[in-house]
Tab-separated table of C-alpha atoms in Angstrom:
chain	number	residue	atom	x	y	z
V	1	MET	CA	-0.103	0.093	-0.008
V	2	ALA	CA	2.791	2.422	0.826
V	3	ARG	CA	4.438	1.775	-2.566
V	4	LEU	CA	1.128	2.526	-4.303
V	5	ILE	CA	0.796	5.736	-2.408
V	6	LEU	CA	4.340	6.813	-3.301
V	7	ARG	CA	3.900	5.975	-6.924
V	8	ARG	CA	0.431	7.713	-7.262
V	9	SER	CA	1.702	10.764	-5.308
V	10	ALA	CA	4.803	11.103	-7.551
V	11	LEU	CA	2.742	10.980	-10.434
V	12	ALA	CA	0.351	13.549	-9.150
V	13	LEU	CA	3.322	15.893	-8.454
V	14	PHE	CA	4.601	15.492	-11.885
V	15	VAL	CA	1.289	16.403	-13.369
V	16	VAL	CA	0.969	19.438	-11.189
V	17	PHE	CA	4.436	20.614	-12.284
V	18	ALA	CA	3.426	20.147	-15.894
V	19	ILE	CA	0.263	22.098	-15.514
V	20	SER	CA	2.087	24.910	-13.629
V	21	ILE	CA	4.320	25.296	-16.748
V	22	ILE	CA	1.285	25.558	-18.941
V	23	CYS	CA	-0.503	28.024	-16.657
V	24	PHE	CA	2.771	30.253	-16.683
V	25	LEU	CA	2.961	30.022	-20.519
V	26	LEU	CA	-0.672	30.974	-20.692
V	27	SER	CA	-0.143	34.407	-19.451
V	28	HIS	CA	3.544	35.062	-20.353
V	29	VAL	CA	3.713	33.706	-23.983
V	30	ALA	CA	0.187	33.594	-25.283
V	31	VAL	CA	-0.326	37.318	-24.549
V	32	ASP	CA	1.840	40.224	-23.481
V	33	PRO	CA	1.441	40.555	-19.590
V	34	ALA	CA	2.729	44.106	-19.693
V	35	ALA	CA	-0.239	45.103	-22.009
V	36	GLY	CA	-2.605	43.442	-19.640
V	37	VAL	CA	-1.297	45.443	-16.726
V	38	ALA	CA	-1.080	48.807	-18.645
V	39	GLY	CA	-4.319	48.646	-20.497
V	40	ASP	CA	-5.142	49.488	-24.218
V	41	SER	CA	-4.180	53.187	-23.906
V	42	ALA	CA	-0.478	52.541	-22.870
V	43	THR	CA	2.334	53.872	-24.829
V	44	ASP	CA	5.513	52.013	-25.739
V	45	GLU	CA	7.304	53.755	-22.928
V	46	ASP	CA	4.603	52.697	-20.451
V	47	LEU	CA	4.992	49.117	-21.476
V	48	ALA	CA	8.739	49.246	-21.178
V	49	ALA	CA	8.518	50.620	-17.646
V	50	ILE	CA	6.009	48.003	-16.593
V	51	ARG	CA	8.147	45.092	-18.057
V	52	VAL	CA	10.975	46.409	-15.818
V	53	GLN	CA	8.768	46.891	-12.780
V	54	TYR	CA	7.159	43.483	-12.852
V	55	GLY	CA	10.219	41.629	-14.146
V	56	PHE	CA	8.701	40.792	-17.542
V	57	ASP	CA	12.014	41.694	-19.032
V	58	GLN	CA	13.713	38.679	-17.311
V	59	PRO	CA	14.395	35.405	-19.068
V	60	LEU	CA	11.336	33.108	-19.104
V	61	ILE	CA	13.131	30.571	-16.848
V	62	VAL	CA	13.678	33.324	-14.139
V	63	GLN	CA	10.113	34.446	-14.483
V	64	TYR	CA	8.830	30.913	-14.156
V	65	GLY	CA	10.992	30.311	-11.057
V	66	ASP	CA	9.548	33.426	-9.379
V	67	TYR	CA	6.069	32.286	-10.346
V	68	LEU	CA	6.546	28.833	-9.019
V	69	ALA	CA	7.921	30.169	-5.744
V	70	GLY	CA	4.871	32.422	-5.433
V	71	VAL	CA	2.546	29.503	-6.018
V	72	VAL	CA	4.275	27.507	-3.372
V	73	ARG	CA	3.829	30.407	-0.894
V	74	GLY	CA	0.129	30.833	-1.896
V	75	ASP	CA	0.909	34.055	-3.787
V	76	LEU	CA	-0.865	33.830	-7.241
V	77	GLY	CA	-0.346	37.571	-8.152
V	78	ASN	CA	-2.771	40.422	-8.274
V	79	SER	CA	-5.780	41.027	-10.628
V	80	TYR	CA	-5.008	43.398	-13.389
V	81	LEU	CA	-8.426	45.044	-13.026
V	82	SER	CA	-9.047	45.268	-9.254
V	83	GLY	CA	-5.514	44.991	-7.977
V	84	GLU	CA	-6.605	42.540	-5.242
V	85	PRO	CA	-4.698	39.327	-4.599
V	86	VAL	CA	-5.912	36.536	-6.827
V	87	SER	CA	-5.716	33.992	-3.934
V	88	LYS	CA	-8.180	36.219	-2.095
V	89	LEU	CA	-10.592	36.430	-4.963
V	90	ILE	CA	-10.627	32.695	-5.498
V	91	THR	CA	-10.829	31.849	-1.803
V	92	GLU	CA	-13.995	34.057	-1.338
V	93	ARG	CA	-15.627	32.147	-4.284
V	94	ILE	CA	-14.749	28.597	-3.389
V	95	PRO	CA	-17.561	27.928	-0.921
V	96	ALA	CA	-20.293	28.609	-3.493
V	97	THR	CA	-18.586	26.354	-6.094
V	98	ALA	CA	-17.880	23.656	-3.702
V	99	LEU	CA	-21.510	23.604	-2.446
V	100	LEU	CA	-22.784	23.500	-6.025
V	101	ALA	CA	-20.448	20.596	-6.944
V	102	CYS	CA	-21.430	18.619	-3.959
V	103	LEU	CA	-25.109	19.072	-4.504
V	104	SER	CA	-24.749	18.212	-8.171
V	105	ILE	CA	-22.893	15.029	-7.613
V	106	GLY	CA	-25.246	14.104	-4.947
V	107	PHE	CA	-28.194	14.628	-7.285
V	108	ALA	CA	-26.401	12.680	-10.023
V	109	LEU	CA	-25.708	9.643	-7.773
V	110	ALA	CA	-29.148	9.780	-6.288
V	111	LEU	CA	-30.607	9.141	-9.832
V	112	ALA	CA	-27.766	7.062	-11.161
V	113	VAL	CA	-27.517	4.349	-8.545
V	114	PRO	CA	-31.162	3.206	-8.408
V	115	LEU	CA	-31.634	3.630	-12.267
V	116	GLY	CA	-28.420	1.593	-12.838
V	117	VAL	CA	-29.376	-1.140	-10.491
V	118	LEU	CA	-32.997	-1.489	-11.671
V	119	ALA	CA	-31.900	-1.427	-15.285
V	120	ALA	CA	-29.449	-4.217	-14.632
V	121	LEU	CA	-32.048	-6.380	-12.802
V	122	ARG	CA	-34.374	-6.043	-15.854
V	123	PRO	CA	-32.162	-5.851	-18.923
V	124	ASN	CA	-33.890	-4.957	-22.242
V	125	SER	CA	-37.132	-4.158	-20.272
V	126	TRP	CA	-38.982	-0.954	-20.608
V	127	LEU	CA	-37.337	0.176	-17.461
V	128	ASP	CA	-33.983	-0.443	-18.872
V	129	ARG	CA	-34.928	1.398	-22.177
V	130	LEU	CA	-36.220	4.383	-20.071
V	131	ALA	CA	-33.042	4.542	-18.076
V	132	LEU	CA	-30.901	4.520	-21.205
V	133	THR	CA	-33.128	7.191	-22.773
V	134	LEU	CA	-32.651	9.426	-19.802
V	135	ALA	CA	-28.966	8.929	-20.066
V	136	VAL	CA	-28.986	9.891	-23.789
V	137	VAL	CA	-31.084	13.033	-23.175
V	138	GLY	CA	-28.984	13.986	-20.174
V	139	GLN	CA	-25.751	14.112	-22.205
V	140	ALA	CA	-27.323	15.449	-25.279
V	141	VAL	CA	-28.831	18.668	-23.813
V	142	PRO	CA	-26.222	21.375	-23.256
V	143	ASN	CA	-25.845	22.721	-19.775
V	144	PHE	CA	-26.824	26.274	-20.707
V	145	TRP	CA	-29.914	25.200	-22.580
V	146	ALA	CA	-31.127	22.874	-19.694
V	147	GLY	CA	-30.625	25.767	-17.271
V	148	LEU	CA	-32.544	28.062	-19.226
V	149	LEU	CA	-35.450	25.625	-19.606
V	150	LEU	CA	-35.428	25.092	-15.811
V	151	ILE	CA	-35.437	28.869	-15.205
V	152	LEU	CA	-38.451	29.357	-17.506
V	153	LEU	CA	-40.461	26.363	-15.999
V	154	PHE	CA	-39.650	26.542	-12.244
V	155	GLY	CA	-38.520	30.080	-11.877
V	156	VAL	CA	-40.600	32.258	-14.304
V	157	LYS	CA	-43.749	30.221	-14.996
V	158	LEU	CA	-44.239	28.366	-11.659
V	159	GLY	CA	-42.347	30.706	-9.437
V	160	TRP	CA	-41.158	27.805	-7.216
V	161	LEU	CA	-37.515	28.521	-6.971
V	162	PRO	CA	-35.170	31.485	-7.403
V	163	ILE	CA	-33.425	31.881	-10.714
V	164	SER	CA	-30.224	33.731	-9.835
V	165	GLY	CA	-27.876	34.412	-7.062
V	166	SER	CA	-26.474	32.254	-4.209
V	167	ALA	CA	-27.911	33.737	-0.971
V	168	THR	CA	-29.828	30.563	0.186
V	169	LEU	CA	-29.687	26.853	-0.344
V	170	ALA	CA	-32.876	27.209	-2.658
V	171	HIS	CA	-30.757	29.204	-5.077
V	172	PHE	CA	-28.675	26.099	-5.724
V	173	VAL	CA	-31.463	23.653	-6.581
V	174	LEU	CA	-31.863	24.468	-10.253
V	175	PRO	CA	-28.106	24.782	-10.850
V	176	ALA	CA	-27.438	21.466	-9.135
V	177	ILE	CA	-30.081	19.766	-11.213
V	178	THR	CA	-28.602	21.279	-14.301
V	179	LEU	CA	-24.982	20.286	-13.549
V	180	GLY	CA	-25.936	16.866	-12.041
V	181	SER	CA	-28.053	15.895	-15.051
V	182	PHE	CA	-24.928	16.008	-17.267
V	183	ALA	CA	-22.964	13.838	-14.978
V	184	MET	CA	-25.690	11.321	-14.252
V	185	PRO	CA	-25.698	9.323	-17.576
V	186	ALA	CA	-22.034	8.158	-17.348
V	187	LEU	CA	-22.482	7.012	-13.731
V	188	MET	CA	-25.715	5.266	-14.503
V	189	ARG	CA	-24.347	3.319	-17.472
V	190	LEU	CA	-21.384	2.320	-15.497
V	191	ILE	CA	-23.368	1.086	-12.644
V	192	ARG	CA	-25.729	-0.796	-14.972
V	193	ALA	CA	-22.904	-2.511	-16.892
V	194	GLY	CA	-21.077	-3.407	-13.615
V	195	MET	CA	-24.194	-4.874	-12.061
V	196	ILE	CA	-24.992	-6.939	-15.056
V	197	GLU	CA	-21.503	-8.409	-14.982
V	198	VAL	CA	-21.445	-9.052	-11.291
V	199	LEU	CA	-24.917	-10.560	-11.247
V	200	GLU	CA	-23.750	-13.199	-13.757
V	201	ALA	CA	-20.512	-14.075	-11.674
V	202	ASP	CA	-20.088	-17.510	-10.119
V	203	TYR	CA	-20.095	-16.229	-6.516
V	204	ILE	CA	-23.519	-14.711	-7.026
V	205	ARG	CA	-24.887	-18.023	-8.308
V	206	THR	CA	-23.319	-19.755	-5.272
V	207	ALA	CA	-24.935	-17.198	-2.901
V	208	ARG	CA	-28.272	-17.907	-4.585
V	209	ALA	CA	-27.786	-21.669	-4.324
V	210	MET	CA	-27.036	-21.171	-0.537
V	211	GLY	CA	-30.474	-19.605	-0.137
V	212	LEU	CA	-29.453	-16.100	0.631
V	213	SER	CA	-32.059	-13.474	0.308
V	214	LYS	CA	-32.210	-11.460	-2.878
V	215	ARG	CA	-31.792	-8.271	-0.815
V	216	LYS	CA	-28.654	-9.480	0.791
V	217	ILE	CA	-27.194	-10.711	-2.494
V	218	LEU	CA	-28.022	-7.347	-4.231
V	219	PHE	CA	-26.504	-5.007	-1.647
V	220	ARG	CA	-23.968	-6.905	0.138
V	221	TYR	CA	-22.225	-8.720	-2.698
V	222	ALA	CA	-23.394	-7.406	-6.132
V	223	LEU	CA	-23.642	-3.720	-5.578
V	224	ARG	CA	-20.496	-3.459	-3.351
V	225	ASN	CA	-18.293	-4.902	-6.135
V	226	ALA	CA	-20.160	-3.128	-9.008
V	227	ILE	CA	-19.716	0.201	-7.216
V	228	LEU	CA	-15.943	0.201	-7.189
V	229	PRO	CA	-15.368	1.604	-10.706
V	230	VAL	CA	-18.007	4.276	-9.865
V	231	ILE	CA	-15.718	5.767	-7.214
V	232	SER	CA	-13.017	6.742	-9.793
V	233	LEU	CA	-15.720	8.014	-12.214
V	234	THR	CA	-17.326	10.010	-9.452
V	235	ALA	CA	-14.045	11.815	-8.746
V	236	VAL	CA	-13.548	12.544	-12.394
V	237	GLN	CA	-17.110	13.843	-12.750
V	238	PHE	CA	-16.627	16.008	-9.677
V	239	GLY	CA	-13.573	17.513	-11.324
V	240	PHE	CA	-15.548	18.098	-14.492
V	241	MET	CA	-18.127	19.834	-12.554
V	242	LEU	CA	-15.722	22.430	-11.343
V	243	GLY	CA	-14.928	23.151	-15.049
V	244	GLY	CA	-18.529	22.896	-16.109
V	245	SER	CA	-19.590	25.251	-13.383
V	246	ILE	CA	-18.281	28.043	-15.436
V	247	ILE	CA	-21.307	27.908	-17.702
V	248	VAL	CA	-23.881	26.912	-15.119
V	249	GLU	CA	-22.655	29.620	-12.577
V	250	SER	CA	-22.872	32.164	-15.511
V	251	VAL	CA	-26.374	31.250	-16.375
V	252	PHE	CA	-27.640	31.426	-12.771
V	253	ALA	CA	-25.301	34.298	-11.642
V	254	ILE	CA	-23.832	32.346	-8.720
V	255	GLN	CA	-20.870	34.108	-7.189
V	256	GLY	CA	-18.500	31.155	-7.493
V	257	VAL	CA	-15.180	30.295	-9.053
V	258	GLY	CA	-16.802	29.525	-12.295
V	259	TYR	CA	-18.584	32.950	-12.531
V	260	LEU	CA	-15.245	34.575	-11.577
V	261	ALA	CA	-13.551	32.697	-14.423
V	262	TRP	CA	-16.276	33.887	-16.945
V	263	GLN	CA	-15.863	37.540	-15.702
V	264	SER	CA	-12.061	37.281	-15.952
V	265	MET	CA	-12.160	35.870	-19.554
V	266	SER	CA	-14.506	38.556	-20.710
V	267	ARG	CA	-12.125	41.206	-19.407
V	268	SER	CA	-8.843	39.368	-20.185
V	269	ASP	CA	-7.660	39.386	-16.649
V	270	MET	CA	-5.014	36.778	-17.160
V	271	PRO	CA	-3.665	36.320	-13.581
V	272	VAL	CA	-7.077	35.417	-12.415
V	273	ILE	CA	-7.622	32.970	-15.398
V	274	GLN	CA	-4.248	31.487	-14.862
V	275	ALA	CA	-4.903	30.804	-11.164
V	276	ILE	CA	-8.339	29.346	-11.727
V	277	VAL	CA	-6.977	26.912	-14.330
V	278	LEU	CA	-4.287	25.953	-11.898
V	279	PHE	CA	-6.780	25.573	-8.968
V	280	ILE	CA	-9.241	23.449	-10.952
V	281	SER	CA	-6.487	21.249	-12.168
V	282	LEU	CA	-4.996	20.824	-8.861
V	283	VAL	CA	-8.416	19.855	-7.356
V	284	TYR	CA	-9.036	17.345	-10.177
V	285	ILE	CA	-5.617	15.707	-9.578
V	286	LEU	CA	-6.233	15.470	-5.896
V	287	LEU	CA	-9.660	13.887	-6.462
V	288	THR	CA	-8.219	11.406	-8.912
V	289	LEU	CA	-5.422	10.482	-6.446
V	290	PHE	CA	-7.972	10.001	-3.583
V	291	ALA	CA	-10.182	7.812	-5.756
V	292	ASP	CA	-7.218	5.669	-6.715
V	293	LEU	CA	-6.194	5.189	-3.081
V	294	LEU	CA	-9.831	4.564	-2.041
V	295	ASN	CA	-10.081	1.818	-4.631
V	296	ALA	CA	-6.915	0.288	-3.322
V	297	VAL	CA	-8.307	0.225	0.217
V	298	LEU	CA	-11.638	-1.399	-0.962
V	299	ASP	CA	-10.178	-3.832	-3.531
V	300	PRO	CA	-7.146	-5.923	-2.376
V	301	ARG	CA	-6.341	-6.941	-5.937
V	302	ILE	CA	-5.262	-3.374	-6.709
V	303	ARG	CA	-2.861	-3.535	-3.842
V	304	GLU	CA	-1.444	-6.857	-4.832
V	305	HIS	CA	-0.627	-5.474	-8.282
V	306	ALA	CA	0.816	-2.191	-7.211
């Protein structure tokens, strides 16, 4: 187990290092950082002075070293527009995005698990076809379109739920449904496929022959083994939700990291964009690492082949 942890952690650190290089190049090579600081009305003399002041005239390797040292200290620079520390801007928005992601993955699992299990118990039945149809529709409908439809129906026409903001838990209901509906299909199909495979295994036939109840076979043996791949996919989907929240938070005007990313992209605030990309990537890597280690704890076969 210790060997597996070291290998996975080393790989995660390497990926983080690679992403830090990409994030640095995003704001130092793709665009002129001095122009972003000075604005559109700056003269050549202004740009030259800013390059010297911020160290943009230094070699890229020196600038990257300073950037990496700042990231390690938690210093992600300052916003070009507001002048506030980027780390402060992101920290203030994390709670809203984290709450939205948790509610969304909870909604996705609440639908995916029972639908996947029922579809596996009755393959090729009307229930199975209904579950697969919902999966296709869930992935086919774009997030922004689904969000607008929910706003029109439950917010405007029926008036049941608020349509924008993040003041109360009710403000997160429609965004969570919108974001969770896109993650649900992949989880449901994986559970269905896993359950069908497990229910045909020899040890399940043996459990039936021993006279164990269907309920005990289903939940103690079949679902427990079929759910293992879902853990990894749930972590991946959770990471996708952080990226997908850019669209959903913009539609519902939720003051989270995604909405901050949209505002920064529309105003070309590169330090904020760079920091958000790094933050989302880091969270995604940590979630994937956690899922790998959790799978190893639950499945002894993974530890044996580590």
